[in-house]
Amino acid sequence: NAGVTQTPKFQVLKTGQSMTLQCAQDMNHEYMSWYRQDPGMGLRLIHYSVGAGITDQGEVPNGYNVSRSTTEDFPLRLLSAAPSQTSVYFCASSSHPGLAYEQYFGPGTRLTVT
Amino acid sequence: GDSVTQMEGPVTLSEEAFLTINCTYTATGYPSLFWYVQYPGEGLQLLLKATKADDKGSNKGFEATYRKETTSFHLEKGSVQVSDSAVYFCALSEIRGKLIFGQGTTLQVKP
């Protein structure tokens, strides 16, 4: 199993450009989520999904869009990139959204917006 | 809302020293508590967890006890190694598995 994979690993965008961060998992997990990691702030939840066709907003959803057409994939779209979106982005998945279930994280995408 | 507060880092220790990283939380319900570790250049990995009061999570020599009376989940290890150098995150889980993270504590272990 590859686990949770993310592409690209690094990306530089200009302000106003759009792009999609890819996330895939091969563990047949129903629950997937996107976090951003900023220095001194830990990880903050952007969007999450409890299954194909179902998504919801997390703590910091503005400027991001998601969809979940398959169990395996959960792409994150930046509609019009801003310097404030410079961050490291992590995708995670879990077999169940319940309280005690471990989340498995991908290796991250480091995004710089100039 | 729910929140997690960790001790500020970085924490620098010599090999074989005792480690404590403090973590306290605020929650209205009965969350599960986690410690995740991030090694340089990698994603987060679950280190240990506890799901109810007085539970002790343990893994790789690390331990943490869920203390409801003090709303704490401090991470401890009796003898750290250079390979333990990483960033450690305390987190709690709300409904639907949403993790709320502390700000992270960087540990550097010197030989």
Coordinates of N, CA and C in Angstrom, one line a residue:
Chain A
N1 N 0.8 -1.2 0.0 CA 0.0 0.0 0.0 C 0.9 1.3 0.0
A2 N 0.5 2.2 -0.8 CA 1.2 3.5 -0.9 C 0.8 4.4 0.3
G3 N -0.4 4.2 0.8 CA -0.9 5.0 1.9 C -1.6 6.3 1.3
V4 N -1.2 7.4 1.8 CA -1.7 8.7 1.3 C -0.6 9.4 0.5
T5 N -0.9 9.7 -0.7 CA 0.0 10.3 -1.6 C -0.5 11.7 -2.0
Q6 N 0.5 12.6 -2.1 CA 0.2 14.0 -2.5 C 1.1 14.5 -3.6
T7 N 0.5 15.2 -4.6 CA 1.3 15.8 -5.6 C 0.8 17.2 -5.9
P8 N 1.7 18.2 -6.2 CA 3.1 18.0 -6.2 C 3.7 18.1 -4.9
K9 N 5.0 18.0 -4.7 CA 5.7 18.1 -3.5 C 6.0 19.6 -3.2
F10 N 6.3 20.3 -4.2 CA 6.6 21.8 -4.1 C 5.9 22.5 -5.3
Q11 N 5.5 23.7 -5.0 CA 4.8 24.5 -6.0 C 5.0 26.0 -5.7
V12 N 5.3 26.8 -6.8 CA 5.4 28.2 -6.6 C 4.3 28.8 -7.6
L13 N 3.5 29.7 -7.0 CA 2.4 30.3 -7.8 C 2.6 31.8 -7.7
K14 N 2.0 32.5 -8.7 CA 1.9 33.9 -8.7 C 0.5 34.3 -8.1
T15 N 0.4 35.4 -7.5 CA -0.9 35.9 -7.0 C -1.9 35.9 -8.1
G16 N -3.1 35.3 -7.8 CA -4.2 35.2 -8.8 C -4.2 34.0 -9.6
Q17 N -3.2 33.2 -9.6 CA -3.2 31.9 -10.3 C -4.0 30.9 -9.6
S18 N -4.5 29.9 -10.3 CA -5.3 28.8 -9.6 C -4.5 27.5 -9.8
M19 N -4.7 26.6 -8.9 CA -4.1 25.3 -9.1 C -4.9 24.3 -8.2
T20 N -4.6 23.0 -8.5 CA -5.2 21.9 -7.7 C -4.1 21.1 -7.1
L21 N -4.2 20.9 -5.8 CA -3.3 20.0 -5.0 C -4.0 18.6 -5.0
Q22 N -3.3 17.6 -5.4 CA -3.8 16.2 -5.5 C -3.6 15.5 -4.3
C23 N -4.6 14.6 -3.9 CA -4.4 13.7 -2.8 C -5.1 12.4 -3.1
A24 N -4.5 11.3 -2.9 CA -5.1 10.0 -3.1 C -4.7 9.0 -2.0
Q25 N -5.6 8.1 -1.7 CA -5.3 7.1 -0.7 C -5.8 5.7 -1.2
D26 N -5.1 4.7 -0.9 CA -5.4 3.4 -1.4 C -5.8 2.4 -0.3
M27 N -6.3 3.0 0.8 CA -6.7 2.2 2.0 C -8.2 2.0 2.1
N28 N -8.9 2.5 1.1 CA -10.4 2.4 1.1 C -11.0 3.2 2.3
H29 N -10.3 4.3 2.7 CA -10.8 5.1 3.8 C -12.0 6.0 3.4
E30 N -13.0 6.1 4.2 CA -14.1 6.9 3.9 C -13.8 8.4 4.2
Y31 N -13.1 8.6 5.3 CA -12.9 10.0 5.8 C -11.6 10.5 5.3
M32 N -11.7 11.8 4.6 CA -10.4 12.4 4.2 C -10.5 13.9 4.5
S33 N -9.4 14.5 4.7 CA -9.3 15.9 5.1 C -8.1 16.6 4.6
W34 N -8.2 17.9 4.6 CA -7.0 18.8 4.2 C -6.7 19.7 5.4
Y35 N -5.4 19.8 5.7 CA -4.9 20.7 6.7 C -3.9 21.6 6.1
R36 N -3.7 22.8 6.7 CA -2.5 23.6 6.4 C -1.7 23.8 7.6
Q37 N -0.4 23.8 7.5 CA 0.5 24.0 8.6 C 1.3 25.3 8.4
D38 N 1.2 26.1 9.4 CA 1.9 27.4 9.4 C 2.7 27.5 10.7
P39 N 3.9 28.1 10.7 CA 4.7 28.2 11.8 C 4.0 28.8 13.1
G40 N 4.2 28.1 14.2 CA 3.6 28.6 15.5 C 2.1 28.4 15.6
M41 N 1.5 27.7 14.6 CA 0.0 27.6 14.6 C -0.5 26.2 14.5
G42 N 0.5 25.2 14.5 CA 0.0 23.9 14.3 C -0.6 23.6 13.0
L43 N -1.5 22.7 12.9 CA -2.3 22.4 11.7 C -3.7 22.8 11.9
R44 N -4.2 23.4 10.8 CA -5.6 23.8 10.9 C -6.4 23.2 9.7
L45 N -7.6 22.7 10.1 CA -8.5 22.0 9.1 C -9.1 23.0 8.1
I46 N -8.9 22.6 6.8 CA -9.5 23.4 5.7 C -10.9 22.9 5.3
H47 N -10.9 21.7 4.8 CA -12.1 21.0 4.4 C -12.0 19.5 4.7
Y48 N -13.1 18.8 4.8 CA -13.1 17.4 5.1 C -14.2 16.7 4.3
S49 N -14.1 15.4 4.3 CA -15.2 14.6 3.6 C -15.4 13.3 4.3
V50 N -16.6 12.9 4.5 CA -16.9 11.7 5.2 C -17.3 10.6 4.3
G51 N -17.2 10.9 3.0 CA -17.5 9.9 2.0 C -17.7 10.5 0.6
A52 N -17.6 9.7 -0.4 CA -17.8 10.2 -1.8 C -19.1 11.0 -1.9
G53 N -18.9 12.2 -2.5 CA -20.1 13.1 -2.7 C -20.4 14.0 -1.5
I54 N -19.7 13.8 -0.4 CA -20.0 14.6 0.8 C -18.8 15.4 1.3
T55 N -18.9 16.7 1.3 CA -17.8 17.5 1.8 C -18.3 18.6 2.8
D56 N -17.5 19.1 3.6 CA -17.9 20.1 4.6 C -16.7 21.0 4.9
Q57 N -17.0 22.2 5.4 CA -15.9 23.1 5.7 C -15.3 22.9 7.1
G58 N -14.0 23.2 7.2 CA -13.3 23.1 8.4 C -13.1 24.5 9.0
E59 N -12.0 24.7 9.7 CA -11.8 26.0 10.4 C -11.4 27.1 9.5
V60 N -10.7 26.9 8.4 CA -10.2 27.9 7.5 C -10.5 27.6 6.0
P61 N -11.7 27.6 5.6 CA -12.1 27.2 4.2 C -12.0 28.2 3.1
N62 N -11.9 29.5 3.5 CA -12.0 30.6 2.5 C -10.8 30.5 1.5
G63 N -11.2 30.6 0.2 CA -10.2 30.6 -0.8 C -9.9 29.2 -1.3
Y64 N -10.5 28.2 -0.8 CA -10.3 26.8 -1.2 C -11.6 26.1 -1.5
N65 N -11.5 25.1 -2.5 CA -12.6 24.4 -2.9 C -12.3 22.9 -3.0
V66 N -13.2 22.0 -2.6 CA -12.9 20.6 -2.7 C -14.1 19.9 -3.3
S67 N -13.9 18.7 -3.8 CA -14.9 17.8 -4.2 C -14.5 16.4 -4.0
R68 N -15.4 15.4 -3.9 CA -15.0 14.0 -3.6 C -15.9 13.2 -4.5
S69 N -15.4 12.9 -5.7 CA -16.2 12.1 -6.6 C -15.9 10.6 -6.5
T70 N -14.7 10.2 -5.9 CA -14.4 8.8 -5.6 C -13.9 8.7 -4.2
T71 N -13.9 7.5 -3.7 CA -13.4 7.2 -2.3 C -11.9 7.5 -2.3
E72 N -11.2 7.3 -3.4 CA -9.7 7.4 -3.3 C -9.2 8.8 -3.4
D73 N -9.9 9.7 -4.1 CA -9.3 11.0 -4.4 C -10.0 12.2 -3.7
F74 N -9.2 13.2 -3.3 CA -9.8 14.3 -2.6 C -8.9 15.5 -2.9
P75 N -9.1 16.1 -4.1 CA -8.3 17.3 -4.6 C -8.7 18.6 -3.9
L76 N -7.7 19.4 -3.7 CA -7.9 20.7 -3.1 C -7.6 21.8 -4.1
R77 N -8.6 22.7 -4.4 CA -8.4 23.7 -5.4 C -8.2 25.1 -4.8
L78 N -7.2 25.8 -5.3 CA -7.0 27.2 -4.9 C -7.6 28.0 -6.1
L79 N -8.6 28.8 -5.8 CA -9.3 29.4 -6.9 C -8.5 30.7 -7.4
S80 N -7.9 31.4 -6.5 CA -7.2 32.6 -6.9 C -6.1 32.8 -5.8
A81 N -4.9 32.3 -6.1 CA -3.9 32.2 -5.0 C -3.5 33.6 -4.4
A82 N -3.3 33.6 -3.1 CA -2.9 34.8 -2.4 C -1.7 34.5 -1.6
P83 N -0.8 35.5 -1.3 CA 0.3 35.3 -0.5 C 0.0 34.6 0.9
S84 N -1.2 34.9 1.4 CA -1.6 34.4 2.7 C -1.8 32.8 2.6
Q85 N -1.8 32.3 1.4 CA -2.0 30.9 1.3 C -0.7 30.1 1.2
T86 N 0.4 30.9 1.3 CA 1.7 30.2 1.4 C 1.8 29.4 2.7
S87 N 2.0 28.1 2.5 CA 1.9 27.2 3.6 C 2.3 25.8 3.2
V88 N 2.3 24.9 4.1 CA 2.5 23.5 3.8 C 1.1 22.8 4.0
Y89 N 0.7 22.1 3.0 CA -0.6 21.5 3.0 C -0.5 19.9 3.1
F90 N -1.3 19.4 4.1 CA -1.3 18.0 4.3 C -2.7 17.4 4.1
C91 N -2.7 16.3 3.4 CA -3.9 15.6 3.3 C -3.9 14.4 4.3
A92 N -5.1 14.0 4.8 CA -5.1 12.9 5.7 C -6.3 12.1 5.5
S93 N -6.3 10.8 5.9 CA -7.4 9.9 5.7 C -7.6 9.1 7.0
S94 N -8.8 8.5 7.1 CA -9.1 7.7 8.3 C -10.2 6.7 7.9
S95 N -10.1 5.5 8.5 CA -11.1 4.5 8.2 C -12.5 4.9 8.7
H96 N -12.5 5.8 9.6 CA -13.8 6.2 10.3 C -13.7 7.5 10.9
P97 N -14.7 8.4 10.8 CA -14.6 9.7 11.4 C -14.8 9.8 12.9
G98 N -14.9 8.6 13.5 CA -15.1 8.6 14.9 C -13.9 9.2 15.7
L99 N -14.2 9.4 17.0 CA -13.3 10.2 17.8 C -11.9 9.5 17.9
A100 N -11.9 8.2 18.0 CA -10.6 7.6 18.4 C -9.8 7.0 17.3
Y101 N -10.2 7.3 16.1 CA -9.6 6.7 14.9 C -8.4 7.5 14.5
E102 N -7.3 6.7 14.2 CA -6.0 7.4 13.7 C -6.2 8.0 12.3
Q103 N -5.6 9.1 12.1 CA -5.6 9.7 10.8 C -4.2 9.5 10.2
Y104 N -4.2 9.1 8.9 CA -2.9 8.9 8.2 C -2.6 10.1 7.3
F105 N -1.4 10.6 7.4 CA -1.1 11.8 6.7 C -0.2 11.6 5.5
G106 N -0.4 12.4 4.5 CA 0.5 12.3 3.4 C 1.8 13.1 3.7
P107 N 2.7 13.2 2.7 CA 4.0 13.8 3.0 C 4.0 15.3 2.9
G108 N 2.9 15.9 2.3 CA 2.8 17.3 2.3 C 3.1 17.9 0.9
T109 N 2.5 19.1 0.7 CA 2.9 20.0 -0.5 C 3.2 21.3 0.1
R110 N 4.4 21.8 -0.3 CA 4.9 23.1 0.1 C 4.6 24.1 -0.9
L111 N 3.7 25.0 -0.6 CA 3.2 26.0 -1.6 C 3.7 27.4 -1.3
T112 N 4.3 28.1 -2.2 CA 4.7 29.5 -2.1 C 3.9 30.3 -3.1
V113 N 3.3 31.4 -2.6 CA 2.6 32.3 -3.5 C 3.3 33.6 -3.5
T114 N 3.7 34.1 -4.6 CA 4.5 35.3 -4.7 C 3.7 36.5 -5.2
Chain B
G1 N -14.5 27.7 21.8 CA -14.4 26.4 21.2 C -13.2 25.6 21.8
D2 N -13.1 24.3 21.4 CA -12.1 23.5 21.8 C -10.7 24.0 21.4
S3 N -9.7 23.7 22.2 CA -8.3 24.2 21.9 C -7.3 23.3 22.6
V4 N -6.1 23.4 22.1 CA -5.0 22.6 22.7 C -3.8 23.6 22.8
T5 N -3.1 23.6 23.9 CA -2.0 24.4 24.2 C -0.8 23.6 24.6
Q6 N 0.3 23.7 23.9 CA 1.5 23.0 24.1 C 2.6 24.0 24.6
M7 N 3.6 23.4 25.4 CA 4.7 24.2 25.8 C 5.5 24.7 24.6
E8 N 6.0 25.8 24.7 CA 6.8 26.4 23.6 C 8.1 25.7 23.5
G9 N 8.6 25.6 22.3 CA 9.9 25.1 22.1 C 10.9 26.1 21.6
P10 N 12.0 25.7 21.1 CA 12.4 24.4 21.0 C 12.9 23.8 22.3
V11 N 12.9 22.5 22.4 CA 13.4 21.8 23.6 C 14.7 21.1 23.2
T12 N 15.8 21.4 23.8 CA 17.1 20.8 23.5 C 17.5 20.0 24.7
L13 N 17.8 18.7 24.4 CA 18.2 17.8 25.5 C 19.4 17.0 25.0
S14 N 20.2 16.5 26.0 CA 21.2 15.6 25.7 C 20.7 14.2 25.6
E15 N 21.4 13.3 24.8 CA 20.9 11.9 24.7 C 20.8 11.3 26.1
E16 N 19.8 10.5 26.3 CA 19.5 9.8 27.5 C 18.8 10.6 28.6
A17 N 18.6 11.9 28.3 CA 17.9 12.7 29.3 C 16.4 12.4 29.3
F18 N 15.7 12.8 30.4 CA 14.3 12.6 30.5 C 13.5 13.7 29.8
L19 N 12.5 13.4 29.1 CA 11.7 14.3 28.3 C 10.3 14.5 28.9
T20 N 9.9 15.7 29.0 CA 8.4 16.0 29.2 C 8.1 17.2 28.3
I21 N 7.0 17.0 27.5 CA 6.4 18.1 26.8 C 5.0 18.2 27.3
N22 N 4.7 19.4 27.8 CA 3.4 19.7 28.4 C 2.3 20.0 27.3
C23 N 1.1 19.5 27.6 CA 0.0 19.7 26.7 C -1.3 19.8 27.6
T24 N -2.0 20.9 27.5 CA -3.3 21.1 28.1 C -4.4 21.3 27.1
Y25 N -5.6 21.0 27.4 CA -6.7 21.2 26.4 C -7.9 21.8 27.1
T26 N -8.7 22.4 26.2 CA -10.0 22.9 26.6 C -11.1 22.2 25.7
A27 N -12.0 21.5 26.3 CA -13.1 20.8 25.5 C -14.4 20.8 26.3
T28 N -15.5 20.9 25.5 CA -16.8 20.9 26.2 C -17.3 19.4 26.4
G29 N -16.8 18.5 25.6 CA -17.3 17.1 25.6 C -16.2 16.2 26.2
Y30 N -16.1 15.0 25.6 CA -15.2 14.0 26.1 C -14.3 13.6 24.9
P31 N -13.3 14.4 24.6 CA -12.5 14.1 23.4 C -11.6 13.0 23.5
S32 N -11.1 12.4 22.4 CA -9.9 11.6 22.4 C -8.7 12.5 22.3
L33 N -7.6 12.0 22.8 CA -6.4 12.8 22.8 C -5.3 12.1 22.1
F34 N -4.4 12.8 21.4 CA -3.4 12.2 20.5 C -2.1 12.9 20.7
W35 N -1.0 12.2 20.4 CA 0.3 12.8 20.1 C 0.7 12.3 18.8
Y36 N 1.0 13.3 17.9 CA 1.5 13.0 16.6 C 3.0 13.5 16.5
V37 N 3.8 12.8 15.7 CA 5.2 13.2 15.5 C 5.5 13.5 14.0
Q38 N 6.3 14.5 13.8 CA 6.6 14.9 12.4 C 8.2 14.9 12.3
Y39 N 8.7 13.9 11.6 CA 10.2 13.9 11.4 C 10.5 14.9 10.2
P40 N 11.7 15.4 10.2 CA 12.0 16.4 9.1 C 11.7 15.9 7.7
G41 N 10.9 16.8 7.0 CA 10.6 16.5 5.6 C 9.5 15.5 5.4
E42 N 8.8 15.1 6.5 CA 7.8 14.1 6.4 C 6.4 14.6 6.9
G43 N 5.4 13.8 6.6 CA 4.1 14.1 7.2 C 4.0 13.6 8.6
L44 N 2.9 13.8 9.2 CA 2.7 13.4 10.6 C 2.4 12.0 10.8
Q45 N 2.8 11.4 11.9 CA 2.5 10.0 12.2 C 2.0 9.9 13.6
L46 N 1.0 9.1 13.8 CA 0.5 8.9 15.1 C 1.5 8.3 16.1
L47 N 1.8 8.9 17.2 CA 2.7 8.3 18.2 C 1.9 7.5 19.3
L48 N 0.9 8.1 19.8 CA 0.1 7.4 20.8 C -1.2 8.1 21.0
K49 N -2.2 7.5 21.6 CA -3.5 8.1 21.8 C -4.1 7.5 23.1
A50 N -5.1 8.3 23.6 CA -5.9 7.8 24.8 C -7.3 8.3 24.5
T51 N -8.3 7.5 24.8 CA -9.7 7.8 24.5 C -10.6 8.1 25.6
K52 N -10.1 7.9 26.9 CA -10.9 8.3 28.0 C -10.1 8.6 29.2
A53 N -10.7 9.2 30.2 CA -9.9 9.6 31.4 C -9.2 8.5 32.0
D54 N -7.9 8.8 32.4 CA -7.0 7.9 33.1 C -6.4 6.8 32.2
D55 N -6.8 6.8 30.9 CA -6.1 6.0 30.0 C -4.7 6.4 29.8
K56 N -3.7 5.5 29.6 CA -2.4 5.8 29.3 C -2.1 5.3 27.9
G57 N -1.6 6.2 27.0 CA -1.1 5.7 25.7 C 0.4 5.6 25.8
S58 N 0.9 4.6 25.0 CA 2.3 4.4 25.0 C 2.8 3.8 23.7
N59 N 4.0 4.1 23.3 CA 4.6 3.7 22.1 C 6.0 4.1 22.0
K60 N 6.9 3.2 21.6 CA 8.3 3.5 21.4 C 9.0 4.2 22.6
G61 N 8.5 3.8 23.8 CA 9.1 4.4 25.0 C 8.4 5.7 25.5
F62 N 7.6 6.2 24.6 CA 6.8 7.4 25.0 C 5.5 7.1 25.7
E63 N 5.1 7.9 26.7 CA 3.9 7.7 27.4 C 3.2 9.0 27.6
A64 N 1.8 8.9 27.7 CA 1.0 10.1 28.1 C -0.2 9.6 28.7
T65 N -0.7 10.3 29.8 CA -1.9 9.9 30.5 C -2.9 10.9 30.4
Y66 N -4.1 10.5 30.1 CA -5.3 11.4 29.9 C -5.8 11.8 31.3
R67 N -5.5 13.1 31.7 CA -5.9 13.6 33.0 C -7.1 14.5 32.9
K68 N -8.3 14.1 33.2 CA -9.4 14.9 33.0 C -9.5 16.0 34.1
E69 N -9.0 15.7 35.3 CA -9.1 16.7 36.4 C -8.2 17.9 36.1
T70 N -7.1 17.7 35.4 CA -6.2 18.8 35.1 C -6.2 19.1 33.6
T71 N -7.1 18.5 32.9 CA -7.2 18.7 31.4 C -5.8 18.7 30.7
S72 N -5.1 17.6 31.0 CA -3.7 17.6 30.5 C -3.4 16.2 29.8
F73 N -2.4 16.2 29.0 CA -2.0 15.0 28.3 C -0.5 15.1 28.0
H74 N 0.3 15.2 29.0 CA 1.7 15.5 28.9 C 2.5 14.3 28.3
L75 N 3.4 14.5 27.4 CA 4.2 13.5 26.8 C 5.5 13.3 27.6
E76 N 5.9 12.0 27.9 CA 7.1 11.7 28.6 C 7.9 10.6 27.9
K77 N 9.2 10.7 28.1 CA 10.0 9.6 27.7 C 11.2 9.5 28.7
G78 N 11.6 8.4 29.1 CA 12.6 8.3 30.2 C 14.0 8.5 29.7
S79 N 14.3 8.2 28.4 CA 15.7 8.3 27.9 C 15.6 8.6 26.4
V80 N 15.8 9.9 26.0 CA 15.6 10.2 24.6 C 16.9 9.9 23.8
Q81 N 16.7 9.6 22.5 CA 17.8 9.4 21.6 C 17.8 10.4 20.5
V82 N 19.0 10.5 19.8 CA 19.1 11.5 18.8 C 18.0 11.3 17.7
S83 N 17.6 10.0 17.5 CA 16.6 9.7 16.5 C 15.2 10.2 16.9
D84 N 15.0 10.7 18.1 CA 13.7 11.3 18.6 C 13.6 12.7 18.2
S85 N 14.6 13.3 17.6 CA 14.5 14.7 17.2 C 13.4 14.9 16.2
A86 N 12.5 15.7 16.4 CA 11.3 15.9 15.6 C 10.4 17.0 16.2
V87 N 9.3 17.2 15.5 CA 8.3 18.1 16.0 C 7.1 17.3 16.5
Y88 N 6.7 17.6 17.7 CA 5.6 16.8 18.4 C 4.4 17.6 18.5
F89 N 3.3 17.1 18.1 CA 2.0 17.8 18.2 C 1.0 17.0 19.1
C90 N 0.4 17.8 20.0 CA -0.7 17.3 20.8 C -2.0 17.7 20.0
A91 N -3.0 16.8 20.1 CA -4.2 17.0 19.3 C -5.4 16.4 20.1
L92 N -6.5 17.0 19.8 CA -7.8 16.4 20.3 C -8.7 16.2 19.2
S93 N -9.6 15.2 19.4 CA -10.6 14.9 18.3 C -12.0 15.2 18.8
E94 N -12.6 16.1 18.0 CA -14.0 16.4 18.2 C -14.9 15.3 17.5
I95 N -16.2 15.6 17.4 CA -17.1 14.7 16.6 C -16.6 14.7 15.1
R96 N -16.9 13.7 14.4 CA -16.6 13.5 13.0 C -15.1 13.5 12.8
G97 N -14.2 13.2 13.8 CA -12.8 13.0 13.6 C -12.0 14.3 13.2
K98 N -12.6 15.4 13.5 CA -11.8 16.7 13.2 C -10.8 16.8 14.3
L99 N -9.5 16.9 13.9 CA -8.4 17.1 14.8 C -8.1 18.5 15.1
I100 N -8.0 18.9 16.4 CA -7.5 20.2 16.7 C -6.2 20.1 17.3
F101 N -5.2 20.8 16.7 CA -3.8 20.6 17.0 C -3.3 21.7 17.9
G102 N -2.3 21.4 18.7 CA -1.5 22.4 19.4 C -0.5 23.0 18.4
Q103 N 0.3 23.9 18.8 CA 1.2 24.6 17.9 C 2.4 23.8 17.5
G104 N 2.7 22.7 18.2 CA 3.8 21.9 18.0 C 5.0 22.3 18.8
T105 N 5.8 21.3 19.2 CA 7.0 21.5 20.0 C 8.2 20.8 19.3
T106 N 9.2 21.6 19.0 CA 10.4 21.0 18.4 C 11.3 20.5 19.4
L107 N 11.7 19.2 19.2 CA 12.7 18.6 20.1 C 13.9 18.3 19.4
Q108 N 15.0 18.8 20.0 CA 16.4 18.5 19.4 C 17.2 17.7 20.4
V109 N 17.7 16.5 20.1 CA 18.4 15.7 21.0 C 19.9 15.7 20.5
K110 N 20.8 16.1 21.4 CA 22.2 16.2 21.0 C 23.0 15.0 21.6
P111 N 23.9 14.4 20.8 CA 24.7 13.3 21.2 C 25.6 13.6 22.4

